[in-house]
PDB file of C-alpha atoms in Angstrom:
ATOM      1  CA  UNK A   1      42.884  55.387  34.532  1.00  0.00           C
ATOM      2  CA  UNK A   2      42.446  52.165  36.779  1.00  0.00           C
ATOM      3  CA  UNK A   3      42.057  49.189  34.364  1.00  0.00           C
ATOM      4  CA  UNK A   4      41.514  45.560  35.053  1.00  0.00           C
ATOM      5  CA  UNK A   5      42.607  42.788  33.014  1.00  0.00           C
ATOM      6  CA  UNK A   6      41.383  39.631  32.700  1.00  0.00           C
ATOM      7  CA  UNK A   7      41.048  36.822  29.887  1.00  0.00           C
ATOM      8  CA  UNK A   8      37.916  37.404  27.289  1.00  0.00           C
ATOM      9  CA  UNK A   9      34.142  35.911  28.134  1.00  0.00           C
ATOM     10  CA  UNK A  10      31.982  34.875  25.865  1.00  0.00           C
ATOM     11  CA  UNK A  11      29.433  38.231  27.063  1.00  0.00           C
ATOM     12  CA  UNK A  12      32.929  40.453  25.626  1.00  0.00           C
ATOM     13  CA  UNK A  13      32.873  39.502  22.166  1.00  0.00           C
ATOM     14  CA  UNK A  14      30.620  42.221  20.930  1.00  0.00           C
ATOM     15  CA  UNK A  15      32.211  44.528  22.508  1.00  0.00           C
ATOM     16  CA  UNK A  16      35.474  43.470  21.369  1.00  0.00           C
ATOM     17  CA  UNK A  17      34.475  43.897  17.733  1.00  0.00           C
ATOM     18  CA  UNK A  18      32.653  46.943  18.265  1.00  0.00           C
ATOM     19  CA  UNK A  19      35.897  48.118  19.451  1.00  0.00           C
ATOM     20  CA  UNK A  20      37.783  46.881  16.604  1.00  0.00           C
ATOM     21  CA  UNK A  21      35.055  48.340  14.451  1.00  0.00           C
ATOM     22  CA  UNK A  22      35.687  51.722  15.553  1.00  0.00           C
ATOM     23  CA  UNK A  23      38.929  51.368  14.000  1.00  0.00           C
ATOM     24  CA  UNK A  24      37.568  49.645  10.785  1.00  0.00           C
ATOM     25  CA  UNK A  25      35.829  52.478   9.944  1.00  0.00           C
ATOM     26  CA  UNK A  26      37.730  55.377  10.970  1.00  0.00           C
ATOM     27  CA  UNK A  27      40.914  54.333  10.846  1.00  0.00           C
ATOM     28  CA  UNK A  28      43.841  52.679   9.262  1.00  0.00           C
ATOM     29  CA  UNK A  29      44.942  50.671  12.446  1.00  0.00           C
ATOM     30  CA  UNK A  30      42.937  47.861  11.327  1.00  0.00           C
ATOM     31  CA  UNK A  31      43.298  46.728   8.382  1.00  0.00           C
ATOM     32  CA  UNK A  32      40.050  45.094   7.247  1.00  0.00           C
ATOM     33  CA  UNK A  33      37.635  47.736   4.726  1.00  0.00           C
ATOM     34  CA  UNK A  34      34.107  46.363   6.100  1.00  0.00           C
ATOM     35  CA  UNK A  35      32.929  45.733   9.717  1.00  0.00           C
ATOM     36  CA  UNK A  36      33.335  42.584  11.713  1.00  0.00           C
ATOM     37  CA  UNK A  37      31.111  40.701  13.978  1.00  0.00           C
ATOM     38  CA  UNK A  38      31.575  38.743  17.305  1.00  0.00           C
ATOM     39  CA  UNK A  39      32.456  35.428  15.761  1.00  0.00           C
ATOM     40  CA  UNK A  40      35.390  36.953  14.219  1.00  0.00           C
ATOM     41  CA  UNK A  41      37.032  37.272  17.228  1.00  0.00           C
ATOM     42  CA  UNK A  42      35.528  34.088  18.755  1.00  0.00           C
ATOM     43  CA  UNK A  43      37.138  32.405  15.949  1.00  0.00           C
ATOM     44  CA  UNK A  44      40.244  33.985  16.750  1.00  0.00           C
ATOM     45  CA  UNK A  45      40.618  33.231  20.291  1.00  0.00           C
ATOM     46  CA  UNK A  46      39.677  29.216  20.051  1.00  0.00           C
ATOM     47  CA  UNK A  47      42.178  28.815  16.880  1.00  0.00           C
ATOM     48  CA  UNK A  48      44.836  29.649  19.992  1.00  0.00           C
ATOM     49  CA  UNK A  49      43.636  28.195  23.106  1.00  0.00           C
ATOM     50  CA  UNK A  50      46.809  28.104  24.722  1.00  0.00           C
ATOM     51  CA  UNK A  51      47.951  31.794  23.952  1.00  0.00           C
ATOM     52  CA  UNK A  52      46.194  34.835  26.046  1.00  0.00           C
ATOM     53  CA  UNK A  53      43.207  37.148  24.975  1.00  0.00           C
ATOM     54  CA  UNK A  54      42.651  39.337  27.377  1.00  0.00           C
ATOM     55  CA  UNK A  55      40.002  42.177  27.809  1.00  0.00           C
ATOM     56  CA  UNK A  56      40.141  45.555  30.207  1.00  0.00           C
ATOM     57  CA  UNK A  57      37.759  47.048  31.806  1.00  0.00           C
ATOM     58  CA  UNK A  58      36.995  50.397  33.254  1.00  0.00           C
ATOM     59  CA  UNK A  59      34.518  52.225  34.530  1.00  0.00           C
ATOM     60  CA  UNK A  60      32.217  49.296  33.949  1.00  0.00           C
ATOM     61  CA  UNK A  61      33.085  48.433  30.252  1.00  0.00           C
ATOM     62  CA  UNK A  62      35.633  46.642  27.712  1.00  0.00           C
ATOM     63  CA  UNK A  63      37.982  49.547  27.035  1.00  0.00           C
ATOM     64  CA  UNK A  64      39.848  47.304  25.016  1.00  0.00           C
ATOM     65  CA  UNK A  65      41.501  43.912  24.280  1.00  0.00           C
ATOM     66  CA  UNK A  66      44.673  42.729  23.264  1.00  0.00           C
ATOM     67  CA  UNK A  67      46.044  39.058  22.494  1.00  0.00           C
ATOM     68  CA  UNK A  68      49.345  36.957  21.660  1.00  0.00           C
ATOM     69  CA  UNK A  69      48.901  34.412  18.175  1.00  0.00           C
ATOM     70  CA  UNK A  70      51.326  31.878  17.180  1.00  0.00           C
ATOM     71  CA  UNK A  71      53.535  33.750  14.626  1.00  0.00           C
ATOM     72  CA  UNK A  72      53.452  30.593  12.607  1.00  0.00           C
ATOM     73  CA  UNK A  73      52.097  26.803  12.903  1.00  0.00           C
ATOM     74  CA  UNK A  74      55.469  25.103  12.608  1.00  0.00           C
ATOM     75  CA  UNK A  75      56.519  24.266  15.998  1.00  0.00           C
ATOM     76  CA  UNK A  76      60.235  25.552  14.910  1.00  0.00           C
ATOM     77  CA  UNK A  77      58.350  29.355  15.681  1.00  0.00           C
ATOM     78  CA  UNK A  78      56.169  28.309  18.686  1.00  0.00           C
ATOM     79  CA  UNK A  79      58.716  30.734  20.965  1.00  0.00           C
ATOM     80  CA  UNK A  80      57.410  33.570  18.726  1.00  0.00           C
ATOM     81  CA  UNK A  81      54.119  35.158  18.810  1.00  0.00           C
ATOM     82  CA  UNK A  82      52.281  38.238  17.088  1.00  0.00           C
ATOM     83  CA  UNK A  83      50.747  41.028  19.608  1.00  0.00           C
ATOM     84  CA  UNK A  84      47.796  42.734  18.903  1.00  0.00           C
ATOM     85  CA  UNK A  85      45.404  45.286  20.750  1.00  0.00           C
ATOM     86  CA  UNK A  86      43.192  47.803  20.466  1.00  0.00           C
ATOM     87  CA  UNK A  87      41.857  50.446  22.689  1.00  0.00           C
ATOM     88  CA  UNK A  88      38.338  52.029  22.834  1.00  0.00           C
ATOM     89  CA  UNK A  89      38.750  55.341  21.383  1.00  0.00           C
ATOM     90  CA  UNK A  90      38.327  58.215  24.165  1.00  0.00           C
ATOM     91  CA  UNK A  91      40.268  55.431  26.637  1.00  0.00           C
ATOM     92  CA  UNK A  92      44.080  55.664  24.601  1.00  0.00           C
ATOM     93  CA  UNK A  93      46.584  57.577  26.509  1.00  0.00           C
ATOM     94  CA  UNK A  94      45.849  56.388  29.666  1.00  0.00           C
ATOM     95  CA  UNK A  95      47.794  53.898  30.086  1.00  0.00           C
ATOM     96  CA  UNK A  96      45.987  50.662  28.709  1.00  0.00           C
ATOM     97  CA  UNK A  97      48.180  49.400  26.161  1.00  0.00           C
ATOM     98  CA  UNK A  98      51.371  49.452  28.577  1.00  0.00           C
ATOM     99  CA  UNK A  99      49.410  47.646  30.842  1.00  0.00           C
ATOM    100  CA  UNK A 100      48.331  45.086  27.508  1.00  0.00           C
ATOM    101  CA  UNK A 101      51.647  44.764  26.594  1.00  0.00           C
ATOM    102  CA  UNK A 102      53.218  43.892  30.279  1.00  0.00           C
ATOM    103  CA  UNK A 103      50.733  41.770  30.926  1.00  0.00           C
ATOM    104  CA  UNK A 104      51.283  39.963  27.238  1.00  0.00           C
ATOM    105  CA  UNK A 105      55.042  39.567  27.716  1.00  0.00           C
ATOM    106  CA  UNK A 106      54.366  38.347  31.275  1.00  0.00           C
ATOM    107  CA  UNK A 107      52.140  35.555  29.595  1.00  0.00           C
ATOM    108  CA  UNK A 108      54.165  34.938  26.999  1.00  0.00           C
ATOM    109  CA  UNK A 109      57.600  34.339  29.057  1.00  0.00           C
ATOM    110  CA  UNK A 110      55.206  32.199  30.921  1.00  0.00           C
ATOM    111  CA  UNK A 111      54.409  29.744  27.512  1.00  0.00           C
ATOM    112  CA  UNK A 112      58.175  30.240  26.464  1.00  0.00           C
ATOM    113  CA  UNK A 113      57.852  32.924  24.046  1.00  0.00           C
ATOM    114  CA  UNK A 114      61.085  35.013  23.732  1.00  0.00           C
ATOM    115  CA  UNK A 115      60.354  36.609  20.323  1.00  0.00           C
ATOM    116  CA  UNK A 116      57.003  39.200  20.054  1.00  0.00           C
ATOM    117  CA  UNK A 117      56.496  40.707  16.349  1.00  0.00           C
ATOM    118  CA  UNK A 118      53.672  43.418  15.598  1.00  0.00           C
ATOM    119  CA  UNK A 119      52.972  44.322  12.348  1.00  0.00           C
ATOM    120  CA  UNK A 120      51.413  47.904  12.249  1.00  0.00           C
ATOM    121  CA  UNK A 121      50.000  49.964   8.970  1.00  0.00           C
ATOM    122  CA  UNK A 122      52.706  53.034   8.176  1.00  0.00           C
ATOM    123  CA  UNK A 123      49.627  55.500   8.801  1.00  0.00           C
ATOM    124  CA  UNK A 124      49.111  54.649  12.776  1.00  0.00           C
ATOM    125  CA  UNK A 125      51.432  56.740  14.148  1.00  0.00           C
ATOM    126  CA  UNK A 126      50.420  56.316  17.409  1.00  0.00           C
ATOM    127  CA  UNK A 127      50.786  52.418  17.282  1.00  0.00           C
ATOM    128  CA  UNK A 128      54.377  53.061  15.405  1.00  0.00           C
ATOM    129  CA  UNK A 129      55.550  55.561  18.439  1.00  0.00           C
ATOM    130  CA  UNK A 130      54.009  53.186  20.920  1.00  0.00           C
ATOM    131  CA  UNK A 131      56.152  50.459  19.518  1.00  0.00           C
ATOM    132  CA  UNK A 132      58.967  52.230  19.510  1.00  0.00           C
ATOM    133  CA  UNK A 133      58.646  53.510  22.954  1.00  0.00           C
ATOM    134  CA  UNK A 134      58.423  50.012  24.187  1.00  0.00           C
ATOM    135  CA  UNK A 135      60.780  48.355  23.161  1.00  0.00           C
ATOM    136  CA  UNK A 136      60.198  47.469  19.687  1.00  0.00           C
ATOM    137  CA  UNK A 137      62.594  47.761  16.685  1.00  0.00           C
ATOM    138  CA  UNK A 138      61.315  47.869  13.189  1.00  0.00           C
ATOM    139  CA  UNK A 139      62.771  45.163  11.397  1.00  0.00           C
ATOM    140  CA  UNK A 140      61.002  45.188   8.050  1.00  0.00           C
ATOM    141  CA  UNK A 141      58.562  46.710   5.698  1.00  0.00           C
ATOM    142  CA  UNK A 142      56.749  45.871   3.051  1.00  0.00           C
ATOM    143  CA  UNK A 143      55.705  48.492   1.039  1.00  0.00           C
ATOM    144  CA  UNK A 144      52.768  49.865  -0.685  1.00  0.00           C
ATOM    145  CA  UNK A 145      50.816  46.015   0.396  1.00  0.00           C
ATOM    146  CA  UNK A 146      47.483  47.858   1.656  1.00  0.00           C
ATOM    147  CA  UNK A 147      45.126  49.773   0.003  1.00  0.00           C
ATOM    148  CA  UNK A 148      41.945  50.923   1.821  1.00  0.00           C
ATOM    149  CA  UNK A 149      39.720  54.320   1.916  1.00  0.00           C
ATOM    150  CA  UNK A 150      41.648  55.107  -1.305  1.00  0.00           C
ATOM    151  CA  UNK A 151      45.307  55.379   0.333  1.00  0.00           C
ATOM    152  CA  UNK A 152      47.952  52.802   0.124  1.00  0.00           C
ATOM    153  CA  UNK A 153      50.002  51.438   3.134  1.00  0.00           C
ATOM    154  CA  UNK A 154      52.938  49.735   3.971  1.00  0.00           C
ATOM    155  CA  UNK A 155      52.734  47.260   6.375  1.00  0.00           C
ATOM    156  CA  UNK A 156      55.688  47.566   9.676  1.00  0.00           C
ATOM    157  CA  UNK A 157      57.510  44.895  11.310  1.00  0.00           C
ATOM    158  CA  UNK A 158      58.339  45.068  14.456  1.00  0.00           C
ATOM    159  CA  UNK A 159      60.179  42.818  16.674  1.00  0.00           C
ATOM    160  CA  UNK A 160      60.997  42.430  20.458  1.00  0.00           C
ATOM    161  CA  UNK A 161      63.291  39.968  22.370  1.00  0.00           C
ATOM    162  CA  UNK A 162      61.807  39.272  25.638  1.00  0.00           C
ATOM    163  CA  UNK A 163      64.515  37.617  28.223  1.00  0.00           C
ATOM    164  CA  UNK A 164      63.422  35.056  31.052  1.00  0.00           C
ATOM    165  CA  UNK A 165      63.821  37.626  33.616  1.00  0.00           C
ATOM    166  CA  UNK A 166      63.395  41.100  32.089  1.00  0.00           C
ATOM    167  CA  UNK A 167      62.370  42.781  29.120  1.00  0.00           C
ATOM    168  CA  UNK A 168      64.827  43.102  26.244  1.00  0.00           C
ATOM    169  CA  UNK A 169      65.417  43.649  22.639  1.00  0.00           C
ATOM    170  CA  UNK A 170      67.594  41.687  20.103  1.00  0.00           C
ATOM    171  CA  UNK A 171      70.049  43.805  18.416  1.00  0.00           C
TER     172      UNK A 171
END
C-alpha cells in the first residue's frame, strides 16, 4: 500500500485518536481502559515540539500515526527517545509501520538521538514480533504492572541503537 507521511495538522487529531481508540477498546496495544479525545494527542505533540509526529495517509485518510518523545526531561537522556505508533486496523501489514519507523530513526539521527526504547504490553504480539524484526532487543520487563479488561500485563522494553550512518543495535 502507497502511504504518505507527513508531520500531524491540527484537522488529524480526531482521527488520530479515533485510531488510537480502536485500540483502546479492542485491544491491549494501548494501554489506557476508557477512550481518548483529540486534545490528548494535541497535548502530546506541543509537550515535544522539537521531536516528530507524523501522520500517513492513504487512500485519502490517516491510516495511522506514529511519534518520537523525550525518554526523559534531564538533558543527560535527550539522545534517547520513546517510539510510538499505531495503525488503523484493516491498514497493518502493509507496510506502514516500517515506513513509521524509518522515517522516525531518520528524524531522530537528524536531532541526535542514538538510543530508541518502545515499551509494548506482553499481549501485542504483533507489536512484540514487529520489534523484534526491526531491530529491537528486549531489554527489560516489568511484570504483571497492567491490568485492563480483567487480564494482567507485563509491560516490554525494548531498545535500539541507531548509528550516524546506518541502523544498528547495542549489544
Amino acid at each position: 500500500m502507497k502511504a504518505s507521511i507527513c508531520s500531524a495538522r491540527e484537522s488529524d487529531w480526531g482521527e488520530v485518536a479515533a485510531i488510537f481508540n480502536e485500540y483502546v477498546r479492542d485491544s491491549f496495544a494501548a494501554y489506557p481502559e476508557e477512550p481518548v479525545d483529540a486534545s490528548f494527542f494535541r497535548q502530546k505533540a506541543a509537550a515535544s515540539p522539537s521531536h516528530p509526529f507524523v501522520v500517513a495517509e492513504a487512500e485519502g485518510r490517516v491510516a495511522g500515526f506514529a511519534f518520537l518523545a523525550p525518554f526523559h526531561t534531564a538533558s543527560s537522556f535527550r539522545h534517547t527517545a520513546t517510539v510510538t505508533y499505531f495503525i488503523r486496523p484493516g491498514h497493518t501489514g502493509r507496510g506502514i509501520g516500517s515506513a513509521f519507523l524509518s522515517h522516525l530513526e531518520a528524524a531522530g539521527r537528524r536531532l541526535g538521538i542514538t538510543i530508541l526504547l518502545a515499551h509494548v504490553s506482553s499481549l501485542n504480539g504483533g507489536s512484540l514480533r514487529f520489534h523484534l524484526r526491526h531491530g529491537f532487543k528486549e531489554c527489560g520487563r516489568f511484570k504483571r504492572v497492567g491490568r485492563k479488561a480483567g487480564r494482567e500485563f507485563d509491560v516490554v522494553w525494548f531498545e535500539k541503537a541507531l548509528s550516524a550512518g546506518e541502523e544498528g543495535t547495542r549489544s
